mmCIF file of C-alpha atoms in Angstrom:
data_model
loop_
_atom_site.group_PDB
_atom_site.id
_atom_site.type_symbol
_atom_site.label_atom_id
_atom_site.label_comp_id
_atom_site.label_asym_id
_atom_site.label_seq_id
_atom_site.Cartn_x
_atom_site.Cartn_y
_atom_site.Cartn_z
ATOM 1 C CA UNK A 1033 -25.694 -7.223 -24.592
ATOM 2 C CA UNK A 1034 -24.922 -10.675 -23.328
ATOM 3 C CA UNK A 1035 -27.120 -12.351 -20.690
ATOM 4 C CA UNK A 1036 -25.215 -12.893 -17.452
ATOM 5 C CA UNK A 1037 -25.565 -16.549 -16.420
ATOM 6 C CA UNK A 1038 -23.056 -17.332 -13.715
ATOM 7 C CA UNK A 1039 -21.115 -15.744 -10.895
ATOM 8 C CA UNK A 1040 -17.331 -15.852 -11.432
ATOM 9 C CA UNK A 1041 -16.408 -14.358 -8.120
ATOM 10 C CA UNK A 1042 -17.864 -12.331 -5.265
ATOM 11 C CA UNK A 1043 -15.588 -10.213 -3.116
ATOM 12 C CA UNK A 1044 -16.522 -9.350 0.479
ATOM 13 C CA UNK A 1045 -14.831 -5.947 0.687
ATOM 14 C CA UNK A 1046 -15.830 -5.505 4.311
ATOM 15 C CA UNK A 1047 -12.932 -7.859 5.135
ATOM 16 C CA UNK A 1048 -10.466 -5.202 3.923
ATOM 17 C CA UNK A 1049 -8.680 -3.850 7.064
ATOM 18 C CA UNK A 1050 -9.966 -0.613 8.641
ATOM 19 C CA UNK A 1051 -7.839 2.426 7.739
ATOM 20 C CA UNK A 1052 -8.931 4.571 10.739
ATOM 21 C CA UNK A 1053 -5.441 4.371 12.277
ATOM 22 C CA UNK A 1054 -3.805 5.590 9.067
ATOM 23 C CA UNK A 1055 -2.244 9.080 8.995
ATOM 24 C CA UNK A 1056 -1.095 11.491 6.271
ATOM 25 C CA UNK A 1057 2.329 9.888 6.469
ATOM 26 C CA UNK A 1058 1.018 6.403 5.757
ATOM 27 C CA UNK A 1059 -1.349 7.663 2.998
ATOM 28 C CA UNK A 1060 -4.705 7.332 4.778
ATOM 29 C CA UNK A 1061 -5.084 3.755 3.522
ATOM 30 C CA UNK A 1062 -4.691 4.656 -0.167
ATOM 31 C CA UNK A 1063 -4.252 1.789 -2.641
ATOM 32 C CA UNK A 1064 -1.954 1.574 -5.578
ATOM 33 C CA UNK A 1065 -2.439 -0.954 -8.399
ATOM 34 C CA UNK A 1066 -0.165 -3.616 -6.865
ATOM 35 C CA UNK A 1067 -1.678 -3.484 -3.322
ATOM 36 C CA UNK A 1068 -5.169 -3.592 -4.772
ATOM 37 C CA UNK A 1069 -4.394 -6.529 -6.954
ATOM 38 C CA UNK A 1070 -3.134 -8.339 -3.822
ATOM 39 C CA UNK A 1071 -6.317 -7.446 -1.924
ATOM 40 C CA UNK A 1072 -8.506 -8.929 -4.687
ATOM 41 C CA UNK A 1073 -6.398 -12.101 -4.612
ATOM 42 C CA UNK A 1074 -6.511 -12.520 -0.823
ATOM 43 C CA UNK A 1075 -8.676 -15.534 0.099
ATOM 44 C CA UNK A 1076 -10.234 -13.715 3.072
ATOM 45 C CA UNK A 1077 -11.732 -11.121 0.727
ATOM 46 C CA UNK A 1078 -13.360 -13.698 -1.554
ATOM 47 C CA UNK A 1079 -16.860 -14.732 -0.480
ATOM 48 C CA UNK A 1080 -17.423 -17.185 -3.328
ATOM 49 C CA UNK A 1081 -15.813 -18.288 -6.573
ATOM 50 C CA UNK A 1082 -12.242 -17.802 -7.653
ATOM 51 C CA UNK A 1083 -10.457 -14.489 -8.222
ATOM 52 C CA UNK A 1084 -10.505 -13.492 -11.930
ATOM 53 C CA UNK A 1085 -8.868 -10.114 -11.646
ATOM 54 C CA UNK A 1086 -5.449 -10.517 -13.329
ATOM 55 C CA UNK A 1087 -4.297 -6.877 -13.393
ATOM 56 C CA UNK A 1088 -5.323 -3.540 -11.916
ATOM 57 C CA UNK A 1089 -4.450 -0.791 -14.422
ATOM 58 C CA UNK A 1090 -6.060 2.397 -13.073
ATOM 59 C CA UNK A 1091 -6.428 3.328 -9.391
ATOM 60 C CA UNK A 1092 -7.475 6.929 -8.793
ATOM 61 C CA UNK A 1093 -8.527 7.957 -5.254
ATOM 62 C CA UNK A 1094 -9.226 4.386 -4.043
ATOM 63 C CA UNK A 1095 -8.750 3.716 -0.236
ATOM 64 C CA UNK A 1096 -9.514 1.277 2.510
ATOM 65 C CA UNK A 1097 -12.770 2.126 4.322
ATOM 66 C CA UNK A 1098 -12.531 3.973 7.642
ATOM 67 C CA UNK A 1099 -14.738 3.242 10.648
ATOM 68 C CA UNK A 1100 -14.413 6.850 11.886
ATOM 69 C CA UNK A 1101 -15.445 8.696 8.670
ATOM 70 C CA UNK A 1102 -18.357 8.762 6.297
ATOM 71 C CA UNK A 1103 -20.634 5.787 6.814
ATOM 72 C CA UNK A 1104 -18.009 4.439 9.340
ATOM 73 C CA UNK A 1105 -17.697 0.992 7.795
ATOM 74 C CA UNK A 1106 -14.985 -1.128 6.265
ATOM 75 C CA UNK A 1107 -14.868 -1.673 2.573
ATOM 76 C CA UNK A 1108 -13.346 -0.065 -0.519
ATOM 77 C CA UNK A 1109 -13.717 3.686 -0.573
ATOM 78 C CA UNK A 1110 -13.713 5.191 -4.083
ATOM 79 C CA UNK A 1111 -13.459 8.981 -4.499
ATOM 80 C CA UNK A 1112 -13.091 11.998 -2.274
ATOM 81 C CA UNK A 1113 -15.169 15.047 -1.708
ATOM 82 C CA UNK A 1114 -13.623 16.728 -4.690
ATOM 83 C CA UNK A 1115 -12.385 13.903 -6.957
ATOM 84 C CA UNK A 1116 -13.868 10.858 -8.683
ATOM 85 C CA UNK A 1117 -12.699 7.414 -7.689
ATOM 86 C CA UNK A 1118 -11.729 5.292 -10.670
ATOM 87 C CA UNK A 1119 -10.752 1.640 -10.751
ATOM 88 C CA UNK A 1120 -9.904 -0.251 -13.895
ATOM 89 C CA UNK A 1121 -9.004 -3.921 -13.949
ATOM 90 C CA UNK A 1122 -8.664 -6.791 -16.398
ATOM 91 C CA UNK A 1123 -10.028 -10.275 -15.841
ATOM 92 C CA UNK A 1124 -9.241 -13.793 -17.055
ATOM 93 C CA UNK A 1125 -12.793 -14.405 -18.163
ATOM 94 C CA UNK A 1126 -15.399 -12.227 -19.926
ATOM 95 C CA UNK A 1127 -17.600 -10.292 -17.521
ATOM 96 C CA UNK A 1128 -21.129 -9.469 -18.692
ATOM 97 C CA UNK A 1129 -22.596 -8.159 -15.400
ATOM 98 C CA UNK A 1130 -21.165 -6.336 -12.399
ATOM 99 C CA UNK A 1131 -23.077 -6.326 -9.071
ATOM 100 C CA UNK A 1132 -21.975 -4.303 -6.123
ATOM 101 C CA UNK A 1133 -23.238 -3.125 -2.737
ATOM 102 C CA UNK A 1134 -22.467 0.468 -1.943
ATOM 103 C CA UNK A 1135 -22.989 2.796 0.975
ATOM 104 C CA UNK A 1136 -23.294 6.581 0.479
ATOM 105 C CA UNK A 1137 -20.704 8.775 2.193
ATOM 106 C CA UNK A 1138 -23.325 10.744 4.111
ATOM 107 C CA UNK A 1139 -27.004 11.628 4.079
ATOM 108 C CA UNK A 1140 -26.246 14.512 1.712
ATOM 109 C CA UNK A 1141 -23.299 13.328 -0.443
ATOM 110 C CA UNK A 1142 -24.398 11.013 -3.275
ATOM 111 C CA UNK A 1143 -22.066 9.413 -5.744
ATOM 112 C CA UNK A 1144 -23.156 8.726 -9.300
ATOM 113 C CA UNK A 1145 -21.686 5.342 -10.161
ATOM 114 C CA UNK A 1146 -20.940 3.974 -13.647
ATOM 115 C CA UNK A 1147 -19.321 0.758 -14.967
ATOM 116 C CA UNK A 1148 -17.643 0.978 -18.376
ATOM 117 C CA UNK A 1149 -19.148 4.420 -18.967
ATOM 118 C CA UNK A 1150 -22.669 2.964 -18.969
ATOM 119 C CA UNK A 1151 -25.800 4.549 -17.460
ATOM 120 C CA UNK A 1152 -25.029 6.147 -14.069
ATOM 121 C CA UNK A 1153 -26.835 5.039 -10.903
ATOM 122 C CA UNK A 1154 -26.946 7.686 -8.267
ATOM 123 C CA UNK A 1155 -27.043 6.982 -4.545
ATOM 124 C CA UNK A 1156 -29.756 8.534 -2.345
ATOM 125 C CA UNK A 1157 -30.080 9.504 1.380
ATOM 126 C CA UNK A 1158 -31.333 6.044 2.468
ATOM 127 C CA UNK A 1159 -28.056 4.552 1.046
ATOM 128 C CA UNK A 1160 -26.098 6.189 3.949
ATOM 129 C CA UNK A 1161 -27.519 3.783 6.601
ATOM 130 C CA UNK A 1162 -27.819 0.622 4.607
ATOM 131 C CA UNK A 1163 -26.089 -0.922 1.626
ATOM 132 C CA UNK A 1164 -27.609 -0.316 -1.857
ATOM 133 C CA UNK A 1165 -27.381 -3.191 -4.344
ATOM 134 C CA UNK A 1166 -26.495 -2.054 -7.832
ATOM 135 C CA UNK A 1167 -26.445 -4.121 -10.994
ATOM 136 C CA UNK A 1168 -24.743 -3.130 -14.214
ATOM 137 C CA UNK A 1169 -25.174 -5.175 -17.426
ATOM 138 C CA UNK A 1170 -22.261 -4.829 -19.860
ATOM 139 C CA UNK A 1171 -21.143 -5.886 -23.280
ATOM 140 C CA UNK A 1172 -19.106 -8.867 -22.278
ATOM 141 C CA UNK A 1173 -15.384 -8.169 -22.057
ATOM 142 C CA UNK A 1174 -12.274 -8.499 -19.932
ATOM 143 C CA UNK A 1175 -11.711 -4.771 -19.029
ATOM 144 C CA UNK A 1176 -13.908 -3.232 -16.328
ATOM 145 C CA UNK A 1177 -13.821 0.402 -15.259
ATOM 146 C CA UNK A 1178 -15.761 1.419 -12.138
ATOM 147 C CA UNK A 1179 -16.244 5.220 -11.609
ATOM 148 C CA UNK A 1180 -17.605 6.845 -8.505
ATOM 149 C CA UNK A 1181 -18.256 10.609 -9.028
ATOM 150 C CA UNK A 1182 -17.445 11.246 -5.380
ATOM 151 C CA UNK A 1183 -16.769 9.311 -2.202
ATOM 152 C CA UNK A 1184 -18.781 6.246 -1.347
ATOM 153 C CA UNK A 1185 -17.830 2.800 0.102
ATOM 154 C CA UNK A 1186 -18.252 -0.417 -1.819
ATOM 155 C CA UNK A 1187 -18.898 -3.365 0.532
ATOM 156 C CA UNK A 1188 -19.154 -6.146 -2.089
ATOM 157 C CA UNK A 1189 -18.294 -6.675 -5.732
ATOM 158 C CA UNK A 1190 -19.491 -9.572 -7.864
ATOM 159 C CA UNK A 1191 -18.447 -10.313 -11.423
ATOM 160 C CA UNK A 1192 -20.725 -12.500 -13.576
ATOM 161 C CA UNK A 1193 -19.739 -14.275 -16.736
ATOM 162 C CA UNK A 1194 -21.465 -14.282 -20.091
#
């Protein structure tokens, strides 16, 4: 596996608008591929670097965070109580490491998180009240798949080059 040397981009996902006013009619803040690609490209959501996500190809159970549910924070919610959240995107540069900060949905609901079907990292009770930093080292490539086994909220996402 390649050694990650430099940050390509870091997204501040807490800048994504709160979905607490969303209803069933408006989809509860659900994302589709086009709206999520727009969110990654929005300057407000980029903490450092330049957006390298060129396409979002899979979006399953991905929502805007909600300040009235779960950990009650803004961010990118992946998954539900009964379904995995899956996000696949392609990048303009090879990515060798993915770093993210994640908050567990509750003190008893713990997502197992994988990137590119690698070793899962499972959240714990302490991750409900503070962000947990997770690092995933990958074989460098331009396709990234993030899988949350159940709901959790990602507050930051950083992609590092080879």
